[in-house]
């Protein structure tokens, strides 16, 4: 169950493949660039499955984002969304993000179920900052990440991406919070949108790809 | 539940449907009594059917009992959550194991450091004109206070401390007013202690691991200038030097005894 296999290819990003088990903290303003980079990291290849918790977007919207990142990736995704209707087995909904107990159990269940069809998975949360803003006590966010997200990466054959909107009003020192979170993640990518169709990624912890790289959206 | 309150329990596995309640009752009770004890909910009831209205922000690992490999998974998951303290309400650095090993190198109970550290925390309160100053070591589950001026503190559960956040930053972490910071303003322990402002500097071992914090706390909101942050770092470096020197003396004494 804990055997690690091949690295995970990144779609349309100028960075090396990501080793199984790696966690990625994706930080930026809530822009097209942040969504696009998230999708390119999380979009499942043919022998993989994506498991996405979407806090601010509907299931169909996430499927389209994943399809844009990699052909057919939308249909290889299990999405848990706080917005919009459910769609069959692949898009399920949560009534209230504040009910983090329910969110955590559903997310754990989706990861476990997805591994019945293929062991390789890419999990993602877009946006974790929304969860922080919804919950009264930030310790619950950390407990959620520990209990239902980071654990799966340690045990299985997968990678995980947590996106943070640094412009969100979170009633805390966002820089300090992100700096703290960074130490629990293997990789940090800061996304800076530089034009309507361009962005710069500032990379930390990406083997062979430190520094900054420009991308086209 | 009587056992959980009276004996050390490393982990709990519960079903959902129980004769006298539900698994959520068990989870809630565990979180209230020993918040860092990991719990696995092992059930064939789907998450959507589980009543979570009666609990508040109680995180748990859910494992579907109907999965073909559920039994194998359960054994694996239970070992994992115990080995990695996998459900705590704080984040740990990815080199946490090495950090704890570095902390273990100091034989704290045998070192005559208490008086030195008490003098240091006295100086810190006077220097910054704050109500409380302490030297604390951050262990796996709690922070142990080696000296504390202005408070009678022994230890705090790690997720209740600001230091477990501060230790993740290279520079001095300042919280000017805890009431305005969502990470800490629902923390009853801090509220009960009357803490309003916080500044913490890392105690970093010679091999680069952050093992503790030197902190200044106030009962009023306050800012720290760059000079004051630098001063606090100097105090933290001094605390670390005291610890290193005392440990060196003890190590040399042990060598002499053996010779």
Coordinates of C-alpha atoms in Angstrom, one line a residue:
Chain A
X1 CA 0.0 0.0 0.0
X2 CA 2.9 2.3 0.6
X3 CA 5.0 1.3 -2.4
X4 CA 6.1 4.3 -4.4
X5 CA 6.3 4.1 -8.2
X6 CA 7.0 6.5 -11.0
X7 CA 7.0 10.2 -10.7
X8 CA 4.0 12.3 -11.8
X9 CA 4.3 14.2 -15.0
X10 CA 3.3 17.8 -14.9
X11 CA 1.1 19.0 -17.8
X12 CA 2.2 22.1 -19.6
X13 CA 4.5 23.3 -16.8
X14 CA 8.3 23.8 -17.2
X15 CA 9.2 21.8 -14.1
X16 CA 10.5 18.3 -13.7
X17 CA 8.2 15.4 -12.9
X18 CA 7.1 15.3 -9.2
X19 CA 8.0 12.3 -7.1
X20 CA 5.2 10.3 -5.5
X21 CA 4.4 11.4 -2.0
X22 CA 5.2 15.0 -2.5
X23 CA 3.0 17.8 -1.2
X24 CA 2.8 21.1 -2.9
X25 CA 1.7 24.5 -1.5
X26 CA 0.4 26.7 -4.3
X27 CA 0.2 30.4 -3.3
X28 CA -1.1 33.4 -5.2
X29 CA -4.0 35.7 -5.7
X30 CA -7.2 34.1 -6.8
X31 CA -6.5 34.6 -10.5
X32 CA -6.8 32.6 -13.7
X33 CA -3.1 31.8 -13.3
X34 CA -3.6 30.2 -9.9
X35 CA -6.5 28.1 -11.2
X36 CA -4.6 27.1 -14.3
X37 CA -1.4 26.0 -12.5
X38 CA -3.5 24.1 -10.0
X39 CA -5.3 22.2 -12.8
X40 CA -2.0 21.5 -14.6
X41 CA -0.6 19.9 -11.4
X42 CA -3.7 18.0 -10.4
X43 CA -5.0 16.8 -13.8
X44 CA -4.7 13.0 -13.9
X45 CA -2.9 11.1 -16.5
X46 CA -4.4 8.0 -18.1
X47 CA -3.5 5.6 -15.3
X48 CA -4.3 8.1 -12.5
X49 CA -7.2 9.6 -10.7
X50 CA -7.7 13.2 -9.4
X51 CA -9.5 13.9 -6.2
X52 CA -10.4 17.5 -5.8
X53 CA -12.0 19.5 -3.0
X54 CA -13.4 22.6 -4.6
X55 CA -14.6 25.3 -2.3
X56 CA -15.5 28.1 -4.7
X57 CA -16.2 26.4 -8.0
X58 CA -18.7 23.9 -9.3
X59 CA -17.9 20.4 -10.4
X60 CA -18.4 21.1 -14.1
X61 CA -16.1 24.1 -13.9
X62 CA -13.3 22.0 -12.3
X63 CA -13.8 19.3 -14.9
X64 CA -13.3 21.8 -17.7
X65 CA -10.2 23.2 -16.0
X66 CA -8.7 19.7 -15.8
X67 CA -9.7 18.9 -19.4
X68 CA -7.9 22.1 -20.5
X69 CA -4.8 21.0 -18.6
X70 CA -4.8 17.4 -20.0
X71 CA -7.1 15.7 -22.5
X72 CA -9.7 13.7 -20.7
X73 CA -8.6 14.5 -17.2
X74 CA -12.0 15.9 -16.3
X75 CA -13.5 12.4 -16.6
X76 CA -10.8 10.9 -14.4
X77 CA -11.6 13.2 -11.5
X78 CA -13.7 12.7 -8.3
X79 CA -14.8 16.1 -7.2
X80 CA -16.2 17.2 -3.9
X81 CA -17.6 20.7 -4.2
X82 CA -19.3 23.3 -2.1
X83 CA -20.8 25.0 -5.2
X84 CA -23.3 23.8 -7.6
X85 CA -25.1 20.5 -8.2
X86 CA -23.7 17.0 -7.9
X87 CA -23.2 15.1 -11.1
X88 CA -23.3 11.3 -10.9
X89 CA -20.6 9.5 -9.1
X90 CA -17.8 11.9 -10.1
X91 CA -19.2 15.1 -8.6
X92 CA -20.5 15.1 -5.0
X93 CA -21.5 18.0 -3.0
X94 CA -21.1 19.3 0.6
X95 CA -23.7 21.5 2.1
X96 CA -21.6 23.5 4.4
X97 CA -17.8 24.0 4.5
X98 CA -18.1 24.9 8.1
X99 CA -19.0 21.2 8.7
X100 CA -15.3 20.3 8.4
X101 CA -16.0 16.9 10.1
X102 CA -18.3 16.0 7.2
X103 CA -15.9 17.5 4.6
X104 CA -13.0 15.5 6.0
X105 CA -14.8 12.2 6.0
X106 CA -16.1 12.7 2.5
X107 CA -12.7 13.6 1.2
X108 CA -11.0 10.6 2.9
X109 CA -13.7 8.4 1.4
X110 CA -13.2 9.8 -2.1
X111 CA -9.5 9.1 -1.9
X112 CA -10.0 5.6 -0.6
X113 CA -12.6 4.9 -3.3
X114 CA -10.5 6.3 -6.1
X115 CA -7.7 4.0 -5.1
X116 CA -9.9 1.0 -5.8
X117 CA -9.7 1.7 -9.6
X118 CA -6.1 2.9 -9.7
X119 CA -3.5 3.3 -7.0
X120 CA -2.1 6.5 -8.4
X121 CA -3.9 9.7 -7.4
X122 CA -3.5 13.4 -7.5
X123 CA -5.4 15.2 -4.7
X124 CA -6.0 18.9 -4.5
X125 CA -7.8 21.6 -2.5
X126 CA -8.9 24.7 -4.2
X127 CA -9.0 26.9 -2.1
X128 CA -7.7 26.1 1.3
X129 CA -7.9 29.7 2.2
X130 CA -11.7 29.5 1.9
X131 CA -11.7 26.8 4.5
X132 CA -9.6 28.9 6.8
X133 CA -12.0 31.8 6.4
X134 CA -15.1 29.6 7.0
X135 CA -13.8 27.9 10.2
X136 CA -13.7 29.6 13.6
X137 CA -10.6 27.9 14.8
X138 CA -7.6 27.5 12.5
X139 CA -6.4 24.5 14.5
X140 CA -9.3 22.6 12.8
X141 CA -7.8 23.4 9.4
X142 CA -4.5 22.0 10.4
X143 CA -6.2 18.9 11.9
X144 CA -8.1 18.5 8.6
X145 CA -4.9 18.7 6.5
X146 CA -3.1 16.3 8.8
X147 CA -6.1 13.8 9.1
X148 CA -7.5 13.8 5.6
X149 CA -4.9 15.1 3.2
X150 CA -1.2 14.9 4.1
X151 CA -1.6 11.3 5.6
X152 CA -2.8 10.0 2.2
X153 CA 0.4 11.2 0.5
X154 CA 2.6 9.5 3.1
X155 CA 0.7 6.2 2.6
X156 CA -0.2 5.9 -1.0
X157 CA 1.1 6.5 -4.5
X158 CA 0.1 10.1 -5.1
X159 CA 0.8 13.8 -4.9
X160 CA -1.2 16.6 -3.3
X161 CA -1.7 20.3 -4.0
X162 CA -3.2 22.8 -1.6
X163 CA -4.0 26.2 -3.1
X164 CA -4.0 29.4 -1.0
X165 CA -5.4 32.7 -2.1
X166 CA -3.1 35.1 -0.3
X167 CA -5.4 38.1 -1.0
X168 CA -8.2 36.5 0.9
X169 CA -9.3 38.2 4.1
X170 CA -8.4 35.6 6.7
X171 CA -8.3 37.6 10.0
X172 CA -4.7 36.5 10.5
X173 CA -1.2 37.3 9.3
X174 CA -1.4 35.5 6.0
X175 CA 2.4 35.7 5.3
X176 CA 3.1 34.2 8.7
X177 CA 0.5 31.5 8.2
X178 CA 1.8 30.5 4.8
X179 CA 5.4 30.5 6.0
X180 CA 4.4 28.1 8.7
X181 CA 2.4 25.9 6.3
X182 CA 5.3 25.8 3.9
X183 CA 7.5 23.8 6.3
X184 CA 5.0 21.0 6.3
X185 CA 5.0 20.8 2.5
X186 CA 7.7 19.5 0.2
X187 CA 7.3 22.1 -2.5
X188 CA 6.1 25.7 -2.6
X189 CA 5.1 27.4 -5.8
X190 CA 4.2 31.1 -5.8
X191 CA 2.1 32.1 -8.8
X192 CA 2.2 35.7 -10.1
X193 CA 0.0 36.6 -13.0
X194 CA 2.0 38.9 -15.2
X195 CA -0.4 39.4 -18.1
X196 CA -3.7 38.2 -19.5
X197 CA -2.1 35.0 -20.8
X198 CA 1.2 34.9 -18.9
X199 CA 2.4 34.2 -15.4
X200 CA 5.7 33.7 -13.4
X201 CA 6.1 30.8 -11.1
X202 CA 8.5 31.2 -8.1
X203 CA 9.7 27.7 -7.2
X204 CA 11.0 26.3 -3.9
X205 CA 11.8 22.7 -3.2
X206 CA 11.2 21.6 -6.8
X207 CA 14.2 19.3 -7.7
X208 CA 16.1 20.7 -10.6
X209 CA 13.8 23.7 -11.0
X210 CA 14.6 26.3 -8.3
X211 CA 14.1 30.0 -9.0
X212 CA 11.5 31.5 -11.3
X213 CA 10.0 30.4 -14.6
X214 CA 7.6 32.1 -17.0
X215 CA 4.6 30.2 -18.3
X216 CA 1.9 30.8 -20.9
X217 CA -1.7 30.2 -19.7
Chain B
X1 CA -14.6 6.3 27.7
X2 CA -13.6 5.7 31.3
X3 CA -10.4 4.1 30.0
X4 CA -9.6 7.1 27.8
X5 CA -9.8 9.4 30.8
X6 CA -7.7 7.3 33.1
X7 CA -5.1 5.5 31.0
X8 CA -2.8 6.4 28.2
X9 CA -4.5 5.5 24.9
X10 CA -2.5 5.7 21.7
X11 CA -5.4 5.4 19.2
X12 CA -9.1 4.7 19.0
X13 CA -11.0 2.8 16.3
X14 CA -14.8 3.1 16.5
X15 CA -17.8 2.0 14.5
X16 CA -20.6 4.4 13.8
X17 CA -23.6 2.5 15.0
X18 CA -23.2 1.6 18.6
X19 CA -25.7 0.2 21.1
X20 CA -25.7 3.3 23.3
X21 CA -25.0 6.1 20.8
X22 CA -22.8 6.7 17.8
X23 CA -19.2 6.8 16.9
X24 CA -19.4 10.5 16.8
X25 CA -20.1 10.6 20.5
X26 CA -16.9 8.6 21.0
X27 CA -14.9 10.9 18.8
X28 CA -16.2 14.0 20.5
X29 CA -15.3 12.6 23.9
X30 CA -11.8 11.7 22.8
X31 CA -11.2 15.1 21.4
X32 CA -12.4 16.7 24.6
X33 CA -10.3 14.6 26.9
X34 CA -7.2 13.9 24.8
X35 CA -7.3 16.1 21.7
X36 CA -4.2 14.6 20.2
X37 CA -5.3 11.0 20.3
X38 CA -5.9 9.7 16.8
X39 CA -9.3 8.3 15.9
X40 CA -10.5 6.2 13.0
X41 CA -14.1 5.8 12.1
X42 CA -14.5 2.4 10.6
X43 CA -18.0 1.9 9.2
X44 CA -20.1 0.9 6.3
X45 CA -22.3 3.9 6.8
X46 CA -21.5 6.5 4.1
X47 CA -20.2 9.9 5.2
X48 CA -23.4 11.6 3.9
X49 CA -25.5 9.5 6.2
X50 CA -23.5 10.3 9.3
X51 CA -25.0 12.9 11.6
X52 CA -22.3 15.6 12.2
X53 CA -24.7 18.3 13.4
X54 CA -24.1 17.5 17.0
X55 CA -20.3 17.9 16.8
X56 CA -18.2 20.9 16.0
X57 CA -15.0 20.8 14.0
X58 CA -14.1 17.3 15.1
X59 CA -11.7 15.8 12.6
X60 CA -11.4 12.1 12.2
X61 CA -10.1 9.7 9.6
X62 CA -13.0 7.9 7.9
X63 CA -12.5 4.4 6.5
X64 CA -15.3 2.7 4.5
X65 CA -15.7 -0.8 5.9
X66 CA -17.2 -1.9 2.6
X67 CA -14.0 -1.5 0.6
X68 CA -12.6 -4.8 -0.5
X69 CA -9.3 -4.2 1.2
X70 CA -10.8 -2.4 4.3
X71 CA -9.3 -4.8 6.9
X72 CA -5.8 -4.5 5.5
X73 CA -6.2 -0.7 5.2
X74 CA -7.4 -0.5 8.8
X75 CA -4.2 -2.1 10.2
X76 CA -2.0 0.1 8.0
X77 CA -3.9 3.3 8.9
X78 CA -3.9 2.7 12.6
X79 CA -0.2 2.1 12.7
X80 CA 0.3 5.2 10.6
X81 CA -1.8 7.6 12.6
X82 CA -0.1 6.5 15.8
X83 CA 3.4 6.6 14.5
X84 CA 3.0 10.0 12.9
X85 CA 0.7 11.7 15.4
X86 CA -1.4 12.1 12.3
X87 CA -4.4 14.1 13.6
X88 CA -2.9 16.9 15.6
X89 CA -4.2 20.4 15.2
X90 CA -0.8 21.9 14.3
X91 CA 1.6 21.5 11.4
X92 CA 5.0 20.0 11.9
X93 CA 8.2 20.7 9.9
X94 CA 9.0 18.0 7.4
X95 CA 12.2 17.2 9.4
X96 CA 10.2 16.8 12.7
X97 CA 11.8 13.4 13.4
X98 CA 15.3 14.7 13.1
X99 CA 14.3 17.8 15.1
X100 CA 13.1 15.6 18.0
X101 CA 16.3 13.5 17.8
X102 CA 18.3 16.8 18.2
X103 CA 16.2 17.7 21.2
X104 CA 16.8 14.3 22.7
X105 CA 20.6 15.1 22.7
X106 CA 20.0 17.4 25.7
X107 CA 19.7 15.7 29.0
X108 CA 17.4 18.4 30.3
X109 CA 16.6 16.8 33.7
X110 CA 20.2 16.4 34.6
X111 CA 21.4 19.9 33.6
X112 CA 21.6 22.7 36.3
X113 CA 20.0 25.3 34.0
X114 CA 16.9 26.4 35.9
X115 CA 18.6 29.3 37.8
X116 CA 20.4 30.5 34.7
X117 CA 17.2 30.5 32.7
X118 CA 15.2 32.2 35.4
X119 CA 17.8 35.0 35.5
X120 CA 17.4 35.3 31.8
X121 CA 13.6 35.4 31.8
X122 CA 13.8 38.0 34.6
X123 CA 16.1 40.1 32.3
X124 CA 13.7 39.7 29.4
X125 CA 10.6 40.9 31.2
X126 CA 12.6 43.9 32.5
X127 CA 14.1 44.7 29.1
X128 CA 10.9 44.6 27.1
X129 CA 8.6 45.7 30.0
X130 CA 6.3 42.7 29.5
X131 CA 4.3 40.7 31.9
X132 CA 5.7 37.3 31.1
X133 CA 8.9 35.8 29.6
X134 CA 9.8 32.1 29.2
X135 CA 12.2 29.6 27.8
X136 CA 10.3 26.6 26.4
X137 CA 11.3 23.4 24.7
X138 CA 9.0 22.1 22.0
X139 CA 8.6 18.3 22.3
X140 CA 6.5 16.0 20.3
X141 CA 3.1 16.7 22.0
X142 CA 3.7 19.6 24.3
X143 CA 5.9 22.6 25.1
X144 CA 7.8 22.3 28.4
X145 CA 8.7 25.5 30.1
X146 CA 12.2 25.5 31.6
X147 CA 11.8 28.9 33.2
X148 CA 9.0 31.4 33.3
X149 CA 8.9 34.8 34.8
X150 CA 5.5 36.2 35.5
X151 CA 3.7 32.9 35.2
X152 CA 3.6 29.6 36.9
X153 CA 3.6 27.4 33.8
X154 CA 4.9 23.8 33.6
X155 CA 3.7 22.7 30.1
X156 CA 1.1 23.2 27.5
X157 CA -0.3 20.9 24.9
X158 CA 1.5 21.8 21.7
X159 CA -1.6 22.7 19.6
X160 CA -2.5 25.3 22.3
X161 CA 0.8 27.1 22.0
X162 CA 1.8 29.9 19.7
X163 CA 5.4 28.7 19.8
X164 CA 4.5 25.7 17.6
X165 CA 3.7 28.3 14.9
X166 CA 6.6 30.6 15.7
X167 CA 9.2 27.7 15.5
X168 CA 8.2 27.3 11.8
X169 CA 9.5 30.8 11.0
X170 CA 13.2 31.8 10.7
X171 CA 12.7 35.2 12.1
X172 CA 11.0 36.5 15.2
X173 CA 7.3 35.9 15.1
X174 CA 5.2 38.7 16.6
X175 CA 1.5 38.6 17.3
X176 CA 0.5 42.2 18.2
X177 CA -3.0 41.3 19.4
X178 CA -4.1 37.8 19.7
X179 CA -7.7 38.9 19.5
X180 CA -7.2 39.9 15.9
X181 CA -5.5 36.6 14.8
X182 CA -7.7 33.8 13.9
X183 CA -5.0 31.2 14.5
X184 CA -5.1 32.0 18.2
X185 CA -8.2 34.0 19.2
X186 CA -10.3 30.8 19.8
X187 CA -7.7 29.3 22.1
X188 CA -9.1 29.1 25.5
X189 CA -5.8 28.2 27.1
X190 CA -4.2 31.5 25.9
X191 CA -7.3 33.4 26.9
X192 CA -7.3 31.9 30.4
X193 CA -3.6 32.9 30.7
X194 CA -4.5 36.5 29.8
X195 CA -2.0 36.6 26.9
X196 CA -2.7 39.4 24.5
X197 CA 0.6 40.0 22.7
X198 CA 3.4 37.6 21.8
X199 CA 6.9 37.6 20.4
X200 CA 9.0 34.4 20.0
X201 CA 12.5 33.7 18.8
X202 CA 14.0 30.4 17.9
X203 CA 16.4 28.4 20.0
X204 CA 18.4 26.7 17.3
X205 CA 20.8 23.8 18.0
X206 CA 24.3 23.7 16.6
X207 CA 23.1 21.2 14.0
X208 CA 20.4 23.6 12.8
X209 CA 17.2 22.3 14.4
X210 CA 14.8 24.5 16.2
X211 CA 14.3 22.9 19.6
X212 CA 12.6 25.7 21.6
X213 CA 11.6 29.3 21.9
X214 CA 12.4 32.3 24.0
X215 CA 9.3 34.4 24.3
X216 CA 8.0 37.7 25.6
X217 CA 4.2 38.0 26.3
X218 CA 2.1 40.9 27.3
X219 CA -1.3 41.5 28.7
X220 CA -1.7 44.4 26.3
X221 CA -1.4 44.7 22.5
X222 CA 2.1 45.8 21.5
X223 CA 4.5 46.1 18.5
X224 CA 8.1 45.2 18.4
X225 CA 10.7 47.3 16.6
X226 CA 13.4 45.7 14.5
X227 CA 15.9 46.4 17.3
X228 CA 13.6 44.7 19.8
X229 CA 13.2 41.6 17.6
X230 CA 17.0 41.5 17.3
X231 CA 17.4 41.7 21.0
X232 CA 14.9 38.8 21.5
X233 CA 17.0 36.8 19.1
X234 CA 20.1 37.6 21.2
X235 CA 18.3 36.3 24.3
X236 CA 17.3 33.1 22.4
X237 CA 20.9 32.6 21.3
X238 CA 22.1 33.1 24.9
X239 CA 19.6 30.5 26.1
X240 CA 20.9 28.1 23.5
X241 CA 24.5 28.7 24.5
X242 CA 23.7 28.1 28.2
X243 CA 22.0 24.8 27.2
X244 CA 24.9 23.7 24.9
X245 CA 27.6 24.7 27.5
X246 CA 25.8 22.9 30.4
X247 CA 25.4 19.8 28.2
X248 CA 29.1 19.9 27.3
X249 CA 30.1 20.1 30.9
X250 CA 27.9 17.1 31.7
X251 CA 29.3 15.1 28.8
X252 CA 32.9 15.8 29.9
X253 CA 32.0 14.9 33.5
X254 CA 30.7 11.6 32.3
X255 CA 33.9 11.0 30.3
X256 CA 36.1 11.7 33.3
X257 CA 34.0 9.4 35.5
X258 CA 34.5 6.6 33.1
X259 CA 38.2 7.2 32.9

